[in-house]
Amino acid sequence: IYCSNRGLVWFGFSGANGNTPADAAPSVQSTLPHFIQEPEDAYIIKSNPIKLRCRAAPALQIFFKCNGEWVHQNEHFSHEYKDLNTGLKVREVMINVSRQQVEDFHGPEDYWCLCVAWSHLGTSKSRKATVRIAYLRKNFDQDPQGKEVPINGMIVLHCRPPEGVPVAEVQWLRNEEVVNSMNDDNIDTRADHNLIINEARLSDSGNYTCLASNIVAKRRSATAAVIVFVNGGWSLWTEWSACNVPCGRGIQKRSRTCTNPAPLNGGAFCEGMSVQKITCNALCPSQCMDSSTDVALYSGLGAGIVAVAILVVAVMLYRKNHSDYGVDVIDSSALAGGFQSFNFKTTRQGNPLLLNSSIQPDLTVGRTYTTPLCFQDGADKELFDPLPDIKVKVQSSFMVSLGVAERAEFHAKAPAETFPRDLSRDYCGTVDRRKKGLLTLNGPTIASREQLRTTGMFGHPGGRLVVPNTGVSLLVPHGAVAENMSWEMYMVINQGEASVQTLEGCEILLGPEVMYGPPGLDLLCPVALTIAHCAEVDAENWNIQLKRKNSDSKWEEVMSVEEESTCCYCLMDTKSCHLLLDRPGSYALVGEPLTQAAVKRLKLAVFGSMDAGSVSYSLRVYCVDDTPHAFQGVVAAERTRGGQLLEEPKTLLFLANTFSLQVSIQDVPQFLWSIKPFTTCQEFSFPQVWCSNQQPLHCAFSLERYSPATAQLSCKISVRQVKGHEQILQVYTAVAETEKESLPFFMQTDCTITSQTGSKAFKIPQSIRQRICATFDTANAKGKDWQLLAQKLHLDRNLGYFAKQHSPSAVILSLWEARHQDSADLDSLASALEEIGKIHSRSSPRDEDEPELQAEDVAPEYTG
């Protein structure tokens, strides 16, 4: 008998006289125990204990020893059998090791255990098995960094995964797809978790993510954008042209183009001259010029001198007549583009060229800058549209058209540096002015589009209404309509601005206003209305409310999404809001920013089209609230214009910091395309963007090609918020009509389906739905009621709303249906049921007469 701090351990075997049990095999007496299975190293995941096993033959006893101490015999689970081949007794022993035991051990090495086996001849020890608690920290020691590399250059992306036990394995993703170095000799991922691309190709451009994983979890690094660019190269020179005069001294020239290769992805344009000129001498015929030739020569010279003199006088008179514009020419160098230095100084009163001459400059708050000046939309309006709170002074329209405008005057009010939790009065006042129409939108408005409406006839089986490509849908649960009854239901998206006018204070629409009906609709359980929204949901930075329009067309608060209510239920997902409602009407999701850190998402898209019968190409950049409905307004406008989507739309996080949004065009090939001065950078004020209320903003860039032979356009569009985030839209397109390949506006394959009825409208088959409700609607001894179902489906807030329903489980499943309408399977529901089953199978044995719903019952019956 051995005594340890874990209890008494008793070893029973024959005494020294060598007596053996009667059933022992003859060879037992002369054999030491041999381990058939030794304990293996193990990791504890979360709070789940691990099992260590030993198996030895011949063995009379096997006991575990952990960290030098014997494990109590009551903690051993033994099993003995006879090996039919050898006739020896084989003993197998198992113990459990818990997380608490490992955490309580404080020794110089890891927690370890080994087995000791006894036979008549003596003892044998197994190997030591270590037990460690598995984990994986959240933060990477080193995230990969974005790079711009030339084609055929080397790309090295570094990644140091988070600390973990066991050590994390690393995979690389490019645009969310695994990078497989086994199938590509150009890629090496073996060097200390780094990704090495020996010779960069255009196809290697993309967003790269380092994915670290072990048996506990997976972690994603920050995304690194890799751009592979191509520097331009000159083509061969053309042959020298013929001398440009038939007689005497002239010029010959030859040219080349930057197309071998053409610059791509922001690569450098070719250095050097594209045209070379040399002098030439053409032999003149030997003859005398008669008097008539002399008269013609001198007459031509005289007429030319008179024309030049008249032009000089006209210019001087024009400048004299316009001298009261108060402009002194400071710099008459030609403007190569819109980025020039501007000097801020006082202006004369009443100057007719001031864009907002009725408001005089306030020199006490003025600032002096030497920066690019950004103007608004240069396509649909005049070159210098007025910006809110901005004054711009230029020399004259004549000088601007010549490209020799002087330094302009620019006065801007300083933006508010503070933003208290209840918002400044200036900010809210600006928002109010925006709603009242004092700040006009720049771009097509939704009010002109046809009404978005969908209808369907629904009976007892229920169904679903969908407004295609808007993120708006209505689910009518099975049984919501009484038997032998039917309703013609409709859903309408309000596209006017009337809703915006009635919002209060600093509130903005986060999604479209949606109305469903008819008004007298009488249902037995609530419907589920889904509305897409554009807010980055955060209770510390947003006050988000659900509002309903009353009979006076005024908005009244229904509930705050952070509070509990028994009249309706609101579930905020990342991009959608799911509402459980039992009262028809018009509803809208309204947000009020509480801090400068409040963020709403903007969808950015760039479209292009060639102007008919000209060499001009128009690029139109749209900034719109990130909801499918708002983007559909852009699609409708571009379809009428014949626009081509040039880049996949991107998302920009726009902060409530009162700073404006700037859109600029960059890397335009200077020798192939030209752009009007002062239009390379354009700007939206903060209220225009923040209070766009689902209406698209856009600006345009008009480019002209020097030669009709230019068939490609490559450039970058930068969209950035001052003191905020930035996105780059990469444009590379063929401008010839025959070479265009438009990107699809929407990716959904079923974007035309508006109404579904009966079982095909639901993910969960009706038979399974009934069994789930029967299982969870009534509490039992195991506590397996609808509250546990809500918890496992992550719908366990505002439980008071479910409690007042006739069938809480049915309402919970309706909300699950609305939340997972775009997913193709029932995995999350089946996983929840499986987890519930495991919990109760461990807690108590099941009554054989009690029907039990298993996770396997859900998946097989689902057919998609």
Short mmCIF file of N, CA, C and O in Angstrom, two decimals, residues 42-50 99 132-135 165-166 214-217:
data_model
loop_
_atom_site.label_atom_id
_atom_site.label_comp_id
_atom_site.label_asym_id
_atom_site.label_seq_id
_atom_site.Cartn_x
_atom_site.Cartn_y
_atom_site.Cartn_z
N ALA A 42 -1.36 15.51 -24.58
CA ALA A 42 -2.74 15.95 -24.81
C ALA A 42 -2.87 17.44 -24.48
O ALA A 42 -2.06 18.01 -23.74
N TYR A 43 -3.92 18.03 -25.04
CA TYR A 43 -4.22 19.44 -24.82
C TYR A 43 -5.65 19.58 -24.32
O TYR A 43 -6.57 18.96 -24.86
N ILE A 44 -5.83 20.39 -23.31
CA ILE A 44 -7.17 20.67 -22.77
C ILE A 44 -7.75 21.86 -23.52
O ILE A 44 -7.15 22.94 -23.54
N ILE A 45 -8.89 21.65 -24.14
CA ILE A 45 -9.56 22.70 -24.91
C ILE A 45 -10.71 23.24 -24.07
O ILE A 45 -11.59 22.49 -23.66
N LYS A 46 -10.65 24.54 -23.81
CA LYS A 46 -11.65 25.21 -22.97
C LYS A 46 -11.69 24.51 -21.62
O LYS A 46 -10.70 24.42 -20.93
N SER A 47 -12.86 23.99 -21.22
CA SER A 47 -12.97 23.35 -19.90
C SER A 47 -13.21 21.86 -20.01
O SER A 47 -13.67 21.22 -19.05
N ASN A 48 -12.94 21.27 -21.16
CA ASN A 48 -13.20 19.85 -21.36
C ASN A 48 -12.02 19.02 -20.87
O ASN A 48 -10.88 19.22 -21.30
N PRO A 49 -12.25 18.07 -19.94
CA PRO A 49 -11.14 17.23 -19.47
C PRO A 49 -10.65 16.31 -20.58
O PRO A 49 -11.37 16.02 -21.54
N ILE A 50 -9.42 15.84 -20.42
CA ILE A 50 -8.85 14.90 -21.40
C ILE A 50 -8.69 13.54 -20.74
O ILE A 50 -8.67 13.42 -19.51
N ARG A 99 -8.99 20.65 -16.35
CA ARG A 99 -8.31 21.94 -16.51
C ARG A 99 -7.87 22.48 -15.15
O ARG A 99 -6.77 23.05 -15.04
N ARG A 132 -1.22 19.97 -21.47
CA ARG A 132 -1.14 21.43 -21.50
C ARG A 132 -2.50 22.02 -21.85
O ARG A 132 -3.30 21.38 -22.54
N ILE A 133 -2.74 23.22 -21.39
CA ILE A 133 -3.99 23.93 -21.72
C ILE A 133 -3.80 24.63 -23.06
O ILE A 133 -2.88 25.45 -23.22
N ALA A 134 -4.65 24.31 -24.00
CA ALA A 134 -4.53 24.88 -25.34
C ALA A 134 -5.14 26.28 -25.36
O ALA A 134 -6.16 26.56 -24.74
N TYR A 135 -4.51 27.17 -26.13
CA TYR A 135 -5.04 28.53 -26.30
C TYR A 135 -4.43 29.14 -27.57
O TYR A 135 -3.46 28.62 -28.13
N VAL A 165 -0.78 27.53 -27.88
CA VAL A 165 -0.43 26.13 -27.56
C VAL A 165 -1.57 25.25 -28.05
O VAL A 165 -2.72 25.45 -27.62
N PRO A 166 -1.30 24.33 -28.96
CA PRO A 166 -0.04 24.15 -29.68
C PRO A 166 0.23 25.31 -30.65
O PRO A 166 -0.65 26.12 -30.89
N ASN A 214 -5.10 26.79 -34.65
CA ASN A 214 -4.71 25.56 -33.97
C ASN A 214 -5.99 24.87 -33.51
O ASN A 214 -7.07 25.19 -33.99
N ILE A 215 -5.88 23.92 -32.60
CA ILE A 215 -7.06 23.13 -32.23
C ILE A 215 -8.08 23.95 -31.47
O ILE A 215 -9.21 23.50 -31.28
N VAL A 216 -7.74 25.16 -31.04
CA VAL A 216 -8.65 25.98 -30.25
C VAL A 216 -9.45 26.95 -31.11
O VAL A 216 -10.67 27.04 -31.00
N ALA A 217 -8.76 27.70 -31.98
CA ALA A 217 -9.44 28.78 -32.69
C ALA A 217 -8.68 29.12 -33.95
O ALA A 217 -7.60 28.57 -34.24
#
